[in-house]
Short mmCIF file of C-alpha atoms and ligand atoms in Angstrom, two decimals:
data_model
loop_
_atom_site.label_atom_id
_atom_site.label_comp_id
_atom_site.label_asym_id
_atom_site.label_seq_id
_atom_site.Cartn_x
_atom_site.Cartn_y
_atom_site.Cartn_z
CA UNK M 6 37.61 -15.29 -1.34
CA UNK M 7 35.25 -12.47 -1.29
CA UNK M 8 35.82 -11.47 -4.68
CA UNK M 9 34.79 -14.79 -6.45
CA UNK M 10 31.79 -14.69 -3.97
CA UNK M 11 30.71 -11.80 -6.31
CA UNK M 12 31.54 -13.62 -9.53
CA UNK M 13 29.45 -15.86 -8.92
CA UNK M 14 26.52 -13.79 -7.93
CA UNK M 15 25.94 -11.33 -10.52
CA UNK M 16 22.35 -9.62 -10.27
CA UNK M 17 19.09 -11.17 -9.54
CA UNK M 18 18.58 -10.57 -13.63
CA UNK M 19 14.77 -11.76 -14.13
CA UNK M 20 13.41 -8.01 -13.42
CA UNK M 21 10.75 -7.88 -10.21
CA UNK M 22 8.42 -10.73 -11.60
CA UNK M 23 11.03 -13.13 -12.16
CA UNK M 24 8.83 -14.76 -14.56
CA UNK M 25 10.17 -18.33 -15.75
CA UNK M 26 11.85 -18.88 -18.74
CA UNK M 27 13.99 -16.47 -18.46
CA UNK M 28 14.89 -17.44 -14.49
CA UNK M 29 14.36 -20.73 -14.42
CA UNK M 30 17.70 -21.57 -16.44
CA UNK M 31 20.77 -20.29 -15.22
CA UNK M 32 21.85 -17.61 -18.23
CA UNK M 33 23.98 -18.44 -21.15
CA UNK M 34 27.10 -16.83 -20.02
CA UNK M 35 25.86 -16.57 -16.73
CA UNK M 36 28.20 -19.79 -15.53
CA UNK M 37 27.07 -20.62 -12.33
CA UNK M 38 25.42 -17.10 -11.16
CA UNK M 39 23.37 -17.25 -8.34
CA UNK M 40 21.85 -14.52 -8.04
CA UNK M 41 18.29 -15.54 -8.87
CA UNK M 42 19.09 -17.90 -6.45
CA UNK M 43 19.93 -15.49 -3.09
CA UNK M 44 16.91 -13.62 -4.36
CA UNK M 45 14.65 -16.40 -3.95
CA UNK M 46 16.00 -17.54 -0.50
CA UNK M 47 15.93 -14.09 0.63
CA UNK M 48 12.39 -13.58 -0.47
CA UNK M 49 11.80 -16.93 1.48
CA UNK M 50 13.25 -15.90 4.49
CA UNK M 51 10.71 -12.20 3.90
CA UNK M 52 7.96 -14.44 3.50
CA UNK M 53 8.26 -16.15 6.72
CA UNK M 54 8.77 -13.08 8.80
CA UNK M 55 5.83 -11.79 6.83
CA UNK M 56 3.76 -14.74 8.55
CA UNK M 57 4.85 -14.83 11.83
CA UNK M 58 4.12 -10.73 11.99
CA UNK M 59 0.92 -11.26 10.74
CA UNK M 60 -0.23 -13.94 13.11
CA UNK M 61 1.44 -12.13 15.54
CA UNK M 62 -1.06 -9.23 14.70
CA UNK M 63 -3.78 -11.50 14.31
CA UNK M 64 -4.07 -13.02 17.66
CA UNK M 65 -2.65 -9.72 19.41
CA UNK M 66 -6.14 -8.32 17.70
CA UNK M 67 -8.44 -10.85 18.65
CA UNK M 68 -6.89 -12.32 22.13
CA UNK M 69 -5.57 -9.15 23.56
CA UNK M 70 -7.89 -6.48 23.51
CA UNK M 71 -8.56 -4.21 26.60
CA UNK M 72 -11.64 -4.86 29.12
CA UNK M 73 -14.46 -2.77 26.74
CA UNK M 74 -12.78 -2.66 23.82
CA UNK M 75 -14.97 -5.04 21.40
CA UNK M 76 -14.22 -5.68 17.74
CA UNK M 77 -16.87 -3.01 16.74
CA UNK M 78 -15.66 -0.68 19.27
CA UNK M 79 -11.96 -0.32 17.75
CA UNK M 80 -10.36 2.49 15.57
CA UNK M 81 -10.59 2.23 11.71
CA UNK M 82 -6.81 1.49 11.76
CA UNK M 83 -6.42 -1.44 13.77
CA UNK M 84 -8.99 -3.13 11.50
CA UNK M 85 -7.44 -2.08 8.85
CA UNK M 86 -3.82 -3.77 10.14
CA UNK M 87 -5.89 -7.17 11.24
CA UNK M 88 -7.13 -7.40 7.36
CA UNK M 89 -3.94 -6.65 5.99
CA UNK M 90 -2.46 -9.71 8.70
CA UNK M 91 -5.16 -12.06 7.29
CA UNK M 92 -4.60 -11.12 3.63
CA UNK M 93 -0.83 -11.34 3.96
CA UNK M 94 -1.08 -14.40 6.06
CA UNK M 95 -3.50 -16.22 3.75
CA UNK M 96 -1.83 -15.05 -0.03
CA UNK M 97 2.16 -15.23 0.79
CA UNK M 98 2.32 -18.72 1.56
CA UNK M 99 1.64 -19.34 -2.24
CA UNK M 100 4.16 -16.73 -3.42
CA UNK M 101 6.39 -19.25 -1.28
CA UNK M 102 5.06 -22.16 -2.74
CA UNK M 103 6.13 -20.27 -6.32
CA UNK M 104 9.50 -19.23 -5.33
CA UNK M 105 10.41 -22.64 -3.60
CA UNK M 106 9.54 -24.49 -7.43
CA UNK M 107 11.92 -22.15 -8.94
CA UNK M 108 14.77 -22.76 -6.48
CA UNK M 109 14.05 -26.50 -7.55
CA UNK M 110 13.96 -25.98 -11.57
CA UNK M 111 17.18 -23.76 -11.30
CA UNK M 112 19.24 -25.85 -8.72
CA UNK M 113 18.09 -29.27 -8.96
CA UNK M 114 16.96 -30.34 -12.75
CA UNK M 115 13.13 -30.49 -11.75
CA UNK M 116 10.94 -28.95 -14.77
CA UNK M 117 8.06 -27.05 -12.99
CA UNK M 118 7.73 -24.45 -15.21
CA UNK M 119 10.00 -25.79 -18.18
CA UNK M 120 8.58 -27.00 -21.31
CA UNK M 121 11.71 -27.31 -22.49
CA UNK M 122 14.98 -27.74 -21.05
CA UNK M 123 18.42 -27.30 -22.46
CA UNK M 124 21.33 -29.05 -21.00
CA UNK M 125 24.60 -28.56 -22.48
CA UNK M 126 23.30 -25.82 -25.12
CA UNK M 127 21.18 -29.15 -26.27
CA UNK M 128 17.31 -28.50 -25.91
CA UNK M 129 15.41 -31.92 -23.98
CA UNK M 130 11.84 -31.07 -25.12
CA UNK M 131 8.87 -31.36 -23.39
CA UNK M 132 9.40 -31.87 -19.88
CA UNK M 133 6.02 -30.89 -19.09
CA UNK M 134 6.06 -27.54 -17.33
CA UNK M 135 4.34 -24.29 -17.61
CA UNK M 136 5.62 -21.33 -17.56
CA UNK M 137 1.86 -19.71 -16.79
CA UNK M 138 1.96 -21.90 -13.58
CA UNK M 139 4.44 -19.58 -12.17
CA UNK M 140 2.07 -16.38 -13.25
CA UNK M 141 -0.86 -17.91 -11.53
CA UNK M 142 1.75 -18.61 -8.02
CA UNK M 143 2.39 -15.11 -8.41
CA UNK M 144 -0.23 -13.38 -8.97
CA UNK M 145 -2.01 -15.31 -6.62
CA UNK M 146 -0.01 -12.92 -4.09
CA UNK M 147 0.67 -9.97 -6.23
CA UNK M 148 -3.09 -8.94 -5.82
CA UNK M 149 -3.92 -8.97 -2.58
CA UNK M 150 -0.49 -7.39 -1.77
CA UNK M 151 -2.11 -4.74 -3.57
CA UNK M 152 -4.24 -4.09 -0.87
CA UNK M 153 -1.42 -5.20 1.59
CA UNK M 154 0.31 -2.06 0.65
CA UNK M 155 -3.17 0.08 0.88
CA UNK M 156 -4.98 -1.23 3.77
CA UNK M 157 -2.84 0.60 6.46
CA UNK M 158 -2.90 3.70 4.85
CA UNK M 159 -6.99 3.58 4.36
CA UNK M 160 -7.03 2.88 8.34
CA UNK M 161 -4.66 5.77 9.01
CA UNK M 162 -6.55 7.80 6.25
CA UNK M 163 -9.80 7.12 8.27
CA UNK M 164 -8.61 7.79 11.59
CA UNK M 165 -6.87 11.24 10.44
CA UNK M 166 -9.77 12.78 8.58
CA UNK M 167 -11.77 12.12 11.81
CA UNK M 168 -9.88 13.48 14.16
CA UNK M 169 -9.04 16.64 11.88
CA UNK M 170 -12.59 17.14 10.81
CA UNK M 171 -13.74 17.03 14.37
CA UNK M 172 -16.58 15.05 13.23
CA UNK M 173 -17.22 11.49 13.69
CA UNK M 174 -16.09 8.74 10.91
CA UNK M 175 -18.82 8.25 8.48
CA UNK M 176 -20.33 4.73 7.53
CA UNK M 177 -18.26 2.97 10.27
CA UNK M 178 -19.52 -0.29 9.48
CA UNK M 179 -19.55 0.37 5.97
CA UNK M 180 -16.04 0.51 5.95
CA UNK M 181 -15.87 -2.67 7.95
CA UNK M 182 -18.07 -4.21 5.42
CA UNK M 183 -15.87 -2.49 2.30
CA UNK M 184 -12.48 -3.90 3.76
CA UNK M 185 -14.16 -7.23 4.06
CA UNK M 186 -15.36 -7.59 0.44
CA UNK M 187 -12.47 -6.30 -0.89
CA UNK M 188 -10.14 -8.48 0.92
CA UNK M 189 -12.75 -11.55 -0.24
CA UNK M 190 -12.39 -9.89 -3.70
CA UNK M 191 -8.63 -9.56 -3.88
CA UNK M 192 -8.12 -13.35 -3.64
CA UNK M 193 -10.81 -13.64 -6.82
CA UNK M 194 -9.22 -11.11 -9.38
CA UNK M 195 -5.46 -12.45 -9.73
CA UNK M 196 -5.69 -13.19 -13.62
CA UNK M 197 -6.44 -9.51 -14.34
CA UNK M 198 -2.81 -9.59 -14.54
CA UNK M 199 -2.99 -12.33 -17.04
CA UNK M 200 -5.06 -11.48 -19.86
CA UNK M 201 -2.68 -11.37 -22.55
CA UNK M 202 -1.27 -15.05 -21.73
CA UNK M 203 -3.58 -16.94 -23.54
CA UNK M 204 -6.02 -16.94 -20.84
CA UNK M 205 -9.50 -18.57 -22.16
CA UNK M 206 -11.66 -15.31 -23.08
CA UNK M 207 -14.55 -17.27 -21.20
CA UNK M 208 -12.85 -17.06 -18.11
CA UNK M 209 -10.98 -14.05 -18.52
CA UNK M 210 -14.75 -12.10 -18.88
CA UNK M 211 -14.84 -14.04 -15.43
CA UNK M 212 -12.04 -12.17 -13.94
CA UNK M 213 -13.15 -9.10 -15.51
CA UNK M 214 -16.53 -9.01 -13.53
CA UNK M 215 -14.54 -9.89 -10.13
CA UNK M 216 -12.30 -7.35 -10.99
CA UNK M 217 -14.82 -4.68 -11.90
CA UNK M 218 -16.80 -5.57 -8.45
CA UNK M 219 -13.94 -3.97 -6.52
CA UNK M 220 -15.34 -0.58 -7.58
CA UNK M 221 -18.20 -0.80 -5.23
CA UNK M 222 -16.50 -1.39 -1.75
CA UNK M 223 -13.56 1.37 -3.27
CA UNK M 224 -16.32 3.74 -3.97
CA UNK M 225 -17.63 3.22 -0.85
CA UNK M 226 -14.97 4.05 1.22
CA UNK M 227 -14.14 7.11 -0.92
CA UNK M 228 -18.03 8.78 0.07
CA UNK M 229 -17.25 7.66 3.54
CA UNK M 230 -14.02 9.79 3.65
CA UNK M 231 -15.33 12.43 1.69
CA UNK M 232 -19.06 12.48 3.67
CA UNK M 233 -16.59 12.71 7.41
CA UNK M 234 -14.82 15.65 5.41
CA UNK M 235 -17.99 17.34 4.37
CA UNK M 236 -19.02 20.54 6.93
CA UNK M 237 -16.38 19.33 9.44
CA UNK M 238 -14.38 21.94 10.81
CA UNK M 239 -11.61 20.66 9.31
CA UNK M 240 -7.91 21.79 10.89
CA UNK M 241 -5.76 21.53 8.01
CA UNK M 242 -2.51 20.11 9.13
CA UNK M 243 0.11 17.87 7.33
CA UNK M 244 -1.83 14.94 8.41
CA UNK M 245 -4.61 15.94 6.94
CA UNK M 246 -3.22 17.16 3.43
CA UNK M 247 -1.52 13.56 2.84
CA UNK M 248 -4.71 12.19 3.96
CA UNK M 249 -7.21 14.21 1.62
CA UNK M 250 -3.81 13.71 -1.10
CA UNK M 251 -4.42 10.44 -0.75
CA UNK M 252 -8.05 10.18 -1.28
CA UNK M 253 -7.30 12.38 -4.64
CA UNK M 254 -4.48 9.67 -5.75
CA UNK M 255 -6.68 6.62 -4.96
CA UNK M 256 -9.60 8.16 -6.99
CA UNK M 257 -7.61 8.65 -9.70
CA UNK M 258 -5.40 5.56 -9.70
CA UNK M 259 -8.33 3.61 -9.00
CA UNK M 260 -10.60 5.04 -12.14
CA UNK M 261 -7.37 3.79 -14.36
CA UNK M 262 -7.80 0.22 -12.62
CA UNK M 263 -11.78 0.34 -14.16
CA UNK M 264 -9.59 0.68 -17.72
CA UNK M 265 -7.45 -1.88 -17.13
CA UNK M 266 -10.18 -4.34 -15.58
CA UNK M 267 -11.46 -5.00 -18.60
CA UNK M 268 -9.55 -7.25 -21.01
CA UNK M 269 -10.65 -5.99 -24.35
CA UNK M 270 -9.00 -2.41 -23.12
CA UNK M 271 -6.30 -4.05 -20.95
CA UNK M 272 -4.94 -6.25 -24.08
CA UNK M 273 -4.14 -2.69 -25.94
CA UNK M 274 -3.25 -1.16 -23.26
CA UNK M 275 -1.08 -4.45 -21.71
CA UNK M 276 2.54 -3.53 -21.09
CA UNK M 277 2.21 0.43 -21.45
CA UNK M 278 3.00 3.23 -20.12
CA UNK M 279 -0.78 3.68 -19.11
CA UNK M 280 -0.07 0.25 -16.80
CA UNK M 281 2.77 1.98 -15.58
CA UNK M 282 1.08 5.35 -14.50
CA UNK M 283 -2.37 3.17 -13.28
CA UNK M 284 -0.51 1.59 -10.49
CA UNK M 285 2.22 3.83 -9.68
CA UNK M 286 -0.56 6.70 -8.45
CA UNK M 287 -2.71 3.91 -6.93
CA UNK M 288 -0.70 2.21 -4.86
CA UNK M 289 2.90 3.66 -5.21
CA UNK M 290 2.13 7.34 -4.83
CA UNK M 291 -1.03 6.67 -2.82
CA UNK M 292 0.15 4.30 -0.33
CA UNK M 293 3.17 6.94 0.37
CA UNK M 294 0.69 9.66 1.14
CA UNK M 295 -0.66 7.30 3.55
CA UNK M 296 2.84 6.73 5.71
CA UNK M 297 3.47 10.26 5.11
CA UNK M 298 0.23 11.14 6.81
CA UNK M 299 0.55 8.56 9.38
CA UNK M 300 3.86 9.91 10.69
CA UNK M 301 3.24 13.58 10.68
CA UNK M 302 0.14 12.58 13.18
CA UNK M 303 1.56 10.53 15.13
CA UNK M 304 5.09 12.00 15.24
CA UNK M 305 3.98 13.77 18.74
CA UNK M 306 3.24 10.52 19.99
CA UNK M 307 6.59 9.00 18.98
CA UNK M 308 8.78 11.90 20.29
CA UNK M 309 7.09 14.33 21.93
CA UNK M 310 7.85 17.05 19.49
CA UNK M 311 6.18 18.00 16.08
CA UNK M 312 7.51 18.07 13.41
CA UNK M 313 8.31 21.14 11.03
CA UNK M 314 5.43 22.52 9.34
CA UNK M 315 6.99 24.99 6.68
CA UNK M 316 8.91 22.50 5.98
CA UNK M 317 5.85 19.57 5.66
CA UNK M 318 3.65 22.25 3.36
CA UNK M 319 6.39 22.56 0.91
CA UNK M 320 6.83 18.49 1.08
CA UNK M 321 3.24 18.02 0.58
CA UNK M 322 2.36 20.55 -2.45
CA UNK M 323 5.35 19.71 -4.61
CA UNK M 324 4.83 15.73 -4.35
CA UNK M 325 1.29 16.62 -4.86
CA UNK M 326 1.19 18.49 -8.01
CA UNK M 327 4.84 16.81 -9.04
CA UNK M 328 3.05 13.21 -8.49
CA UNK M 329 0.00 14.38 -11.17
CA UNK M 330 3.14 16.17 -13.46
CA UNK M 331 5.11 12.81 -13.27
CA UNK M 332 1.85 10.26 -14.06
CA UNK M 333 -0.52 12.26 -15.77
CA UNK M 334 1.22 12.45 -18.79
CA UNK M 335 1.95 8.56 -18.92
CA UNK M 336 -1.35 7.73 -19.51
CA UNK M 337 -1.41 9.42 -22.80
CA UNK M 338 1.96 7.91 -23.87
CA UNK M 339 0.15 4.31 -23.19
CA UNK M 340 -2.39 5.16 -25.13
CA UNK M 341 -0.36 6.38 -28.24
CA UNK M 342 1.29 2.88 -27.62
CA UNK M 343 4.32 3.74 -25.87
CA UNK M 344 5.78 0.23 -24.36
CA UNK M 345 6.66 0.10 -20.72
CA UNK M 346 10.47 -0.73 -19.99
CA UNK M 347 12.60 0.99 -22.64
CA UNK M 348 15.57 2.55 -21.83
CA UNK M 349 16.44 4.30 -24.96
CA UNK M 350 13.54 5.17 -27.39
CA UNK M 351 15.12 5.94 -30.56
CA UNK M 352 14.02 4.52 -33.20
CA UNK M 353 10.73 4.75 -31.36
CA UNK M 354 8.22 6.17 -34.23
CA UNK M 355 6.93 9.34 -32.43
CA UNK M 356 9.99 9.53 -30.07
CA UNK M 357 9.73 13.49 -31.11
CA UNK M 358 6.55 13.73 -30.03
CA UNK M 359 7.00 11.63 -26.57
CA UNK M 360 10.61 13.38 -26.24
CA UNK M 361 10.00 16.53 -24.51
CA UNK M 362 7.00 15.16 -22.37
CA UNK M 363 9.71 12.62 -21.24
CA UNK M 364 12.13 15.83 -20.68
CA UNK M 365 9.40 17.44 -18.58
CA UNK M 366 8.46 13.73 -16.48
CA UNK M 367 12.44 13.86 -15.90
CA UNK M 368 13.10 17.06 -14.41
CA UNK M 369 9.83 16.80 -12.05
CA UNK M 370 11.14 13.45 -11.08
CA UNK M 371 14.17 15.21 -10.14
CA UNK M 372 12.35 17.91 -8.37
CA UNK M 373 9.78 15.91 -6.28
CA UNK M 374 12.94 13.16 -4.89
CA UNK M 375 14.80 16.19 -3.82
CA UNK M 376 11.51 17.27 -2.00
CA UNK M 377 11.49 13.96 -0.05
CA UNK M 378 15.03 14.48 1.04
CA UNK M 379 13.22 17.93 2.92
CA UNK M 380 10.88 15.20 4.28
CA UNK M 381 13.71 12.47 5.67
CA UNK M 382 15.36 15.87 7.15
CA UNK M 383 12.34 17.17 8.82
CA UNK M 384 11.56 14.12 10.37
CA UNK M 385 15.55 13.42 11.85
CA UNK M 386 15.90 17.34 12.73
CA UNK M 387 12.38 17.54 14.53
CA UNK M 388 13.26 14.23 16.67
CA UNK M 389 15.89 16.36 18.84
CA UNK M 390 15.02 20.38 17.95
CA UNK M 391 11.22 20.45 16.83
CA UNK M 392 8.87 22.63 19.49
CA UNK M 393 8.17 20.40 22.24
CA UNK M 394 4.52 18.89 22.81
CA UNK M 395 3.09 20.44 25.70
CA UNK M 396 -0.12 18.31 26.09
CA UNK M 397 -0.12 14.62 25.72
CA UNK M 398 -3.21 14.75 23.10
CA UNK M 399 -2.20 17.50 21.15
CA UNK M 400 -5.05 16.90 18.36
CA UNK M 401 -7.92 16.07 20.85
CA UNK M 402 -7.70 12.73 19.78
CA UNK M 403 -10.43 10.08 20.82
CA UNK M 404 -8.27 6.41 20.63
CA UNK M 405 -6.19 4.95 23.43
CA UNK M 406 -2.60 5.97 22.34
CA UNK M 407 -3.19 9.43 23.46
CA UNK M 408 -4.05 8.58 26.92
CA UNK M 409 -0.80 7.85 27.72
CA UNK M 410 1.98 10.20 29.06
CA UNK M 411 4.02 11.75 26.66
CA UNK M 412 7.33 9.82 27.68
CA UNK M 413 5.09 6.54 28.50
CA UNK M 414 7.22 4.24 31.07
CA UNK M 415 7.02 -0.17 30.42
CA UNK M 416 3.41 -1.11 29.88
CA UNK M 417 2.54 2.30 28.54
CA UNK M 418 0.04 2.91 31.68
CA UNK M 419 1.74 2.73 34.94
CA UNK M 420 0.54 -0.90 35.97
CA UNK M 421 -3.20 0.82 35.69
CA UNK M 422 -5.17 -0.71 32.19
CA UNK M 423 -7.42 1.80 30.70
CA UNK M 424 -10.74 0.46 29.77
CA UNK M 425 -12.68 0.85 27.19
CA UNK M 426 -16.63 2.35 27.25
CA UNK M 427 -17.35 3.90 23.51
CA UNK M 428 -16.26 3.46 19.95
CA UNK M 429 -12.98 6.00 19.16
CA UNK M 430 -15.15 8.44 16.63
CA UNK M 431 -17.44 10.55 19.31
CA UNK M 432 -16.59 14.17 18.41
CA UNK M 433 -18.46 17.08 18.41
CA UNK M 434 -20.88 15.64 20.40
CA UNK M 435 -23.35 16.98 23.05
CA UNK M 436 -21.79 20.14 22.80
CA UNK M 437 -18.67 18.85 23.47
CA UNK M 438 -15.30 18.75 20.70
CA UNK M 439 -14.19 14.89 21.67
CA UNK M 440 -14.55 12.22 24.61
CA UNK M 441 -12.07 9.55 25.26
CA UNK M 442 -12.83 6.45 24.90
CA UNK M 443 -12.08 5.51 28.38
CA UNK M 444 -14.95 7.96 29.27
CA UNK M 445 -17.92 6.16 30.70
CA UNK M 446 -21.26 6.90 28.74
CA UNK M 447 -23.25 9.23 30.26
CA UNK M 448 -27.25 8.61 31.40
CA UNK M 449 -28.56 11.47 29.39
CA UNK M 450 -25.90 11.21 26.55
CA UNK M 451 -27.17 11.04 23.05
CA UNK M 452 -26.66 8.00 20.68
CA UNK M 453 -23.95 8.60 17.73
CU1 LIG J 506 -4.34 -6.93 -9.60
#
């Protein structure tokens, strides 16, 4: 019984894209293999949690806010999770839409995205799909998860260089405005992904412009971190290294997108190992630095303990200059031409010249995944033997989480809700390092 269940799975074999043709039929040779199929459903089933967390976190943000605490008043990160809600809740239902056609082409003989179909090894032409349709369903989603994937960490990001500059967040509203526009943006740009399809140069020029605008409200954010960072007395923990790490990734991940943006580059460059190094930095390396950050400052809030900060340095510098070691390189390769996606490259023209630099991309890869195996043990060892938090704000934090005690009981405040009578980013102010939000403003007090 259970081993002709996996006969008839077999791999989900259409790579991460599952672009149609190639998984809209079932495979010659494949039989009846379904695993395209329990791929789809599954990502079905992902898309609908997806949803309900995001209007979960929609309504939580707009309905259920504490007496004080208006929109402008909250801390860069919950904004950042309530755009991330609305891009997620407004972009997945399409990748749905997409995945739901395919289930249909491969299981019950509809043509979506078949131009041709074969039945019986005998090719019925022109049904009167498109295979692009399922690109456009796609990518439709597969840019604004983009920023899915890098919205939390640029709230975290903001919040953490804040607090660990001591100095108020820079451009507040600018970074309200930037998170806007770009989430406006990343529902404009989706055929960037496209270029080499056929697309009408017309439009394409189109998408490049949309594409190219997403450079201002990036930029924009990056002077606001940098501008909170500049003359702060900045405490230089493990929250803040991932933080200003991932600052340094985005900028250079980001300046890579600006190649790629444009379609006269993008069509050289299409399918190389420059795409591949562009986007793991940006929002593969970047977006890591982000959790990583995020947990090492609020581990004390989660347990009570810190975590280990030997241990955290090491973590940080080696994924730092191992991340640069791994991707740096790649965008040469892509340049010389070197295709994405092959597994063996001989019989690749200048595989002696690409060899060793894929030797040296190798062993660092090794190197830096060993590295985050210090990270998942620092994190399970400090949860029951890391040095004990003997405050319950350990970083003279401004936002609402650190009010509570350090073991809170149900309801996080003892029946008493805290309210709200400042924005979170009032440090060094008035002579004094940091006052709670819950701190009523004073008569004399100065305005941020
Ligand atoms: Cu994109």
């Amino acid at each position: 019984m259970l081993s002709s269940i996996f006969v008839h799975t077999g791999p989900a074999s259409g790579g991460w894209t599952t672009y149609p043709p190639l998984s809209a039929l079932r495979q010659a040779g494949d039989g009846q293999k379904i695993g395209t199929d329990l791929w789809l459903i599954s990502m079905a089933l992902f898309i609908v949690s997806s949803l309900l967390g995001g209007l979960n976190y929609i309504s939580t943000i707009l309905n259920m806010r504490t007496k004080g605490m208006s929109m402008t008043r909250m801390p860069l990160t919950i904004w950042a999770m309530f755009f991330t809600a609305v891009l997620g809740v407004l972009s997945f239902p399409v990748l749905l839409s997409g995945a739901i056609l395919l289930l249909f082409d491969r299981n019950l003989g509809t043509s979506f995205y078949l131009s041709d179909i074969v039945i019986n090894g005998e090719i019925l032409p022109n049904e009167g799909g498109s295979a692009i349709l399922y690109q456009h369903l796609f990518w439709f989603l597969g840019h604004p998860e983009v920023y899915i994937i890098l919205l939390p960490a640029m709230g975290m990001v903001s919040e953490i260089l804040s607090v660990n500059s001591r100095k108020p967040i820079f451009g507040y509203m600018a970074m309200l405005g930037s998170m806007f526009a770009i989430c406006i943006l990343a529902f404009l740009v989706w055929a960037h992904h496209m270029f080499v399809t056929g697309l009408n140069p017309f439009l394409g020029s189109v998408f490049v412009l949309l594409t190219l605008l997403i450079a201002v409200p990036s930029a924009s954010k990056v002077f606001n971190w940098l501008t909170t960072l500049w003359r702060g007395n900045i405490r230089f923990t493990p929250a803040t290294l991932f933080a200003i790490g991932f600052v340094s990734l985005f900028i250079s991940g980001g300046l890579t997108g600006i190649f790629l943006g444009n379609s006269t580059i993008d069509i050289h460059l299409h399918d190389t190992m420059f795409v591949v190094a562009h986007f793991h930095i940006v929002m593969g390396v970047a977006s890591f630095f982000g959790m990583f950050a995020g947990v090492h400052h609020w581990f004390p809030k989660m347990f009570g303990r810190y975590m280990n900060n030997t241990i955290a340095y090491i973590h940080f510098w080696v994924t730092m200059v191992g991340a640069y070691l791994i991707f740096w390189p790649m965008h040469y390769q892509g340049l010389a031409g070197m295709p994405r996606r092959y597994l063996d490259k001989r019989g690749w023209a200048s595989f002696n010249q690409f060899g060793d630099t894929d030797k040296m991309i190798t062993v660092v890869s090794i190197i830096v995944f060993a590295v985050q195996l210090m990270f998942v043990f620092n994190f399970f060892y400090s949860i029951f033997k890391g040095r004990k938090v003997t405050t319950k704000n350990p970083w003279g934090a401004n936002t609402l989480e650190w009010t509570t005690e350090i073991n809170p009981g149900h309801g996080n405040w003892d029946g008493e809700i805290p309210e709200v009578h400042r924005w979170p980013y009032d440090y060094s102010k008035d002579g004094r390092d940091f006052i709670p939000q819950t701190e009523p403003v004073g008569e004399n007090e100065s305005k941020h």
